[in-house]
Short mmCIF file of the C-alpha atoms (twelve columns), coordinates in Angstrom:
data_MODEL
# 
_entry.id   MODEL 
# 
loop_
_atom_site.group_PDB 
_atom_site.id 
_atom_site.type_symbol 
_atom_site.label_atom_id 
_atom_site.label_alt_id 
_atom_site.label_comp_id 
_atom_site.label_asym_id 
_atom_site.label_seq_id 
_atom_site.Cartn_x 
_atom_site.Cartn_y 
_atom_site.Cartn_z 
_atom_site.pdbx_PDB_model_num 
ATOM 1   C CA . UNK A 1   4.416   -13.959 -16.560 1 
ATOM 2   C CA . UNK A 2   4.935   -14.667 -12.403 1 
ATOM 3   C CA . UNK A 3   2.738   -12.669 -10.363 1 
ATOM 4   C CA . UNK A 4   4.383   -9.018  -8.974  1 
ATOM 5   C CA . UNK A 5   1.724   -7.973  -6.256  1 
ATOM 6   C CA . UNK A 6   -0.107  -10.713 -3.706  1 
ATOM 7   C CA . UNK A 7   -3.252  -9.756  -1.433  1 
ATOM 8   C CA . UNK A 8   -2.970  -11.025 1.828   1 
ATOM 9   C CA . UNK A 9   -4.991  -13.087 3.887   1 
ATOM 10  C CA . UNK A 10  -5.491  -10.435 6.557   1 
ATOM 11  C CA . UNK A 11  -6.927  -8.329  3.844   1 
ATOM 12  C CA . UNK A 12  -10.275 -7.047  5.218   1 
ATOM 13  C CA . UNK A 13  -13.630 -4.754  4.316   1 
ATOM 14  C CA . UNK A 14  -10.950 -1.215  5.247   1 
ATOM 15  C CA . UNK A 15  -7.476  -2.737  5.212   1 
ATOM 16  C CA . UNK A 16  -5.897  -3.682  1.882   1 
ATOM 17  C CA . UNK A 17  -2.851  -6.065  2.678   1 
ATOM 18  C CA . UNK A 18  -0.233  -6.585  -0.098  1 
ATOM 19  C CA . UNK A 19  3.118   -8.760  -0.296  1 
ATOM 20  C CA . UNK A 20  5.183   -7.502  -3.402  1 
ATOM 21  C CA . UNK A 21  7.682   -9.283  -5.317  1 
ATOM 22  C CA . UNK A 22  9.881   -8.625  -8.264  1 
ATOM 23  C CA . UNK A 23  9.477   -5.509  -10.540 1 
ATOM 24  C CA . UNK A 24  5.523   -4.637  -10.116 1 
ATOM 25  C CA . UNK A 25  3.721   -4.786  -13.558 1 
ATOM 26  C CA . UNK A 26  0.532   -2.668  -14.571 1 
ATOM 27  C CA . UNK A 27  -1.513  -5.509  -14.894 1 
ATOM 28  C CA . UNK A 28  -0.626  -6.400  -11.510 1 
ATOM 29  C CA . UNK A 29  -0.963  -3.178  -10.337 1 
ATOM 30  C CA . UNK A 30  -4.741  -2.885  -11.484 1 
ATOM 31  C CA . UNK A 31  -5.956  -6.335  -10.478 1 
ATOM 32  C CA . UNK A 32  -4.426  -6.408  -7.044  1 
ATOM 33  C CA . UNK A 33  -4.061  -2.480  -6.107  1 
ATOM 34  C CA . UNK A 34  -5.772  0.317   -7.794  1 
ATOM 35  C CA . UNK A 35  -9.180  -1.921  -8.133  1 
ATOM 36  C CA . UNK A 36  -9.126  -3.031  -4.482  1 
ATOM 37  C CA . UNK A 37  -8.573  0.262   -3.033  1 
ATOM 38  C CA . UNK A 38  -11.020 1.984   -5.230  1 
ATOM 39  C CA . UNK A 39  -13.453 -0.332  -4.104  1 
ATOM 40  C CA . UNK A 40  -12.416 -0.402  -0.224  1 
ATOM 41  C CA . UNK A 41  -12.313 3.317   -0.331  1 
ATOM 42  C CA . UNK A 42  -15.593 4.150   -2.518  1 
ATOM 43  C CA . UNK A 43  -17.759 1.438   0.172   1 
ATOM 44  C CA . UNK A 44  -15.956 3.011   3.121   1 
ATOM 45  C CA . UNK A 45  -15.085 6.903   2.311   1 
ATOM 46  C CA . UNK A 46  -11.697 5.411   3.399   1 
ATOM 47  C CA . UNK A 47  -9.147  3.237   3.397   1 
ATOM 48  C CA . UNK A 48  -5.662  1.402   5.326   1 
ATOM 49  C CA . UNK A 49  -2.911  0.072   3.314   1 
ATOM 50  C CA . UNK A 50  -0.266  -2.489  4.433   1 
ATOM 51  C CA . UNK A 51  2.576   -3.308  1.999   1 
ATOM 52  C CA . UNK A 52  5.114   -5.954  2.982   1 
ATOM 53  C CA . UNK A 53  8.432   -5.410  0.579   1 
ATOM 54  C CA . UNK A 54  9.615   -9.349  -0.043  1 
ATOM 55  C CA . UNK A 55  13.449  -9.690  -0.402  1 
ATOM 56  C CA . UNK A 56  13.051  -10.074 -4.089  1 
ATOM 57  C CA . UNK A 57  11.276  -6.754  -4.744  1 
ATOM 58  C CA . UNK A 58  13.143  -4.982  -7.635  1 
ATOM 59  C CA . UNK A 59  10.211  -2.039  -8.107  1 
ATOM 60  C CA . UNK A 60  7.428   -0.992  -10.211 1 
ATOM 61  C CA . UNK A 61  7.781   -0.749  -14.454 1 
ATOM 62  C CA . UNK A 62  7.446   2.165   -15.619 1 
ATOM 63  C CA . UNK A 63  3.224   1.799   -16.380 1 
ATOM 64  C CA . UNK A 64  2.879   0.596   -12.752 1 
ATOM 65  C CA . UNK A 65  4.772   3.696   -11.190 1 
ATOM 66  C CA . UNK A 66  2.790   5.714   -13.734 1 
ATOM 67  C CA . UNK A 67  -0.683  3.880   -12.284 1 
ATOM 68  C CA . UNK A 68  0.689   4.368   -8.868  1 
ATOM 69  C CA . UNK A 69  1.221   7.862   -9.027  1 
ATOM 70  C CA . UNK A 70  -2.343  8.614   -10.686 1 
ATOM 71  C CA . UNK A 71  -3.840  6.307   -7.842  1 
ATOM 72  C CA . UNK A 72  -1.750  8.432   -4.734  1 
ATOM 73  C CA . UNK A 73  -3.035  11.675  -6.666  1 
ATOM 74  C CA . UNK A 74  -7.046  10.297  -6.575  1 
ATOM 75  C CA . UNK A 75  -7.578  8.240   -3.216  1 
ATOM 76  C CA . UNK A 76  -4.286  9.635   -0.965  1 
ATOM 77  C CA . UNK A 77  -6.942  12.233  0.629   1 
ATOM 78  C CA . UNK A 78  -8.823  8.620   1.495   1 
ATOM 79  C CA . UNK A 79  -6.093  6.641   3.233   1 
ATOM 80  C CA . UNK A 80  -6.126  6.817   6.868   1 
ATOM 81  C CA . UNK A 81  -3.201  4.403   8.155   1 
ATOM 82  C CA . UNK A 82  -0.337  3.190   5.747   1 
ATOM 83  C CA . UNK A 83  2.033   0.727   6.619   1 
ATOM 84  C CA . UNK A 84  5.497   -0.225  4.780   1 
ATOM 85  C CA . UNK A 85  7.621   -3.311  5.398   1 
ATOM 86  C CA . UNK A 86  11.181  -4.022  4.013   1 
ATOM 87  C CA . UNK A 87  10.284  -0.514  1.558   1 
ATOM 88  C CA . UNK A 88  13.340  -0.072  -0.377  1 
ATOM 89  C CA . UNK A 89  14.888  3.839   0.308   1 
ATOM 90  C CA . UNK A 90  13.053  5.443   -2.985  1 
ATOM 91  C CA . UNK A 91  9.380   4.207   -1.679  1 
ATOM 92  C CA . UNK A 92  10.609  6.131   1.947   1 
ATOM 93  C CA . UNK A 93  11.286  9.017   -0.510  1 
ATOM 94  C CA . UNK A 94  8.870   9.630   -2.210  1 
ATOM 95  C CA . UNK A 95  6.144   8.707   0.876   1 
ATOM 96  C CA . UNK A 96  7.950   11.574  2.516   1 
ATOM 97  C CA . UNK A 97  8.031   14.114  -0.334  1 
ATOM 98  C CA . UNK A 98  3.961   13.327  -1.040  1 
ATOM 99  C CA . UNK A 99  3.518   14.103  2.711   1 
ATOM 100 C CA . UNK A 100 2.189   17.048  2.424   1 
ATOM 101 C CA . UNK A 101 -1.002  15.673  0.349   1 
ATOM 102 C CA . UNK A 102 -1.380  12.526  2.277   1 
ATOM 103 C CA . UNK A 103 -3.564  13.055  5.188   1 
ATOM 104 C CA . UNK A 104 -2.572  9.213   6.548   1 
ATOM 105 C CA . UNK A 105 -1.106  8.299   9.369   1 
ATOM 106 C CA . UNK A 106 2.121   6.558   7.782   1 
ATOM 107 C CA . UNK A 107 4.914   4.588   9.212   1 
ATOM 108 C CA . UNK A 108 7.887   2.340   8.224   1 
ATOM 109 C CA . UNK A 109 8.789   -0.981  9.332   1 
ATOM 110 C CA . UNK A 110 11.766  -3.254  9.372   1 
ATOM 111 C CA . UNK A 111 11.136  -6.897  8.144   1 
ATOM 112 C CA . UNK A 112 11.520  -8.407  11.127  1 
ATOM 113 C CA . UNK A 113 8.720   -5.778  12.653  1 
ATOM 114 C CA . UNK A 114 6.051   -7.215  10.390  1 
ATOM 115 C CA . UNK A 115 3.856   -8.819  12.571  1 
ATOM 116 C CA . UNK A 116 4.559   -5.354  14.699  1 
ATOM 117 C CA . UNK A 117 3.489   -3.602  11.532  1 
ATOM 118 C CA . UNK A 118 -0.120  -5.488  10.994  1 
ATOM 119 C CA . UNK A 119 -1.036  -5.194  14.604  1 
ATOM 120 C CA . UNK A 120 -0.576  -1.273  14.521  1 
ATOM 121 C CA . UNK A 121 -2.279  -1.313  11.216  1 
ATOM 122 C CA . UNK A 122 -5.367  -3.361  12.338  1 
ATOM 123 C CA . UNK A 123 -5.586  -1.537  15.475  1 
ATOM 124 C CA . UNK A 124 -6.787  0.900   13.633  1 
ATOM 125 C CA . UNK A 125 -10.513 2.625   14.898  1 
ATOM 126 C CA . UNK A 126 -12.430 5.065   12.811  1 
ATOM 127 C CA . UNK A 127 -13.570 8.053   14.666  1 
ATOM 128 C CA . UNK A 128 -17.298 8.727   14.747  1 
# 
């Protein structure tokens, strides 16, 4: 089976950076998203996403949407700064609809604003 989800290089100790491709399985799903940010945000108290859409993004199976949605529901309250690349319309969507439980700061990004997208996202300063 190819590999759906891809951690980043620029992946640090608060910023989770993913590349997805193709339909997004569960197993994917858990090994490269819903582990990682439980971990970033139970060291931290919080987390910041960054999720670059590649061309050949298709979605999430039904178990990873499922997964997804549990994971939004749990560490959403968590997220400080969430960044989407290339997100199809229905990710847009449904980041607007879940709006009123996400306490992020959460933006969209063209592809070719990607680079724009990672500096806003690592610019990122907690307050204390």
């Amino acid at each position: 089976m190819t590999q759906t989800v891809f951690i980043l290089p620029e992946t640090n100790e608060t910023t989770l950076c993913l590349r997805l491709s193709g339909t997004v399985t569960a197993a994917d799903y858990m090994q490269y998203f819903d582990e990682p940010v439980k971990r970033i945000a139970d060291t931290n108290g919080w987390y910041n996403l960054y999720v670059y859409h590649a061309d050949d993004f298709q979605g999430w199976s039904k178990e990873a949407a499922d997964l997804s949605f549990r994971c939004i529901s749990e560490y959403s309250p968590k997220a400080r700064r969430l960044a989407y690349v290339n997100a199809p319309d229905a990710r847009m969507l449904m980041m607007r609809m879940l709006s009123p439980m996400m306490k992020a700061e959460t933006r969209f990004f063209d592809a070719e604003e990607k680079d724009e997208a990672m500096a806003w996202m690592m610019s990122y300063t907690p307050p204390t």
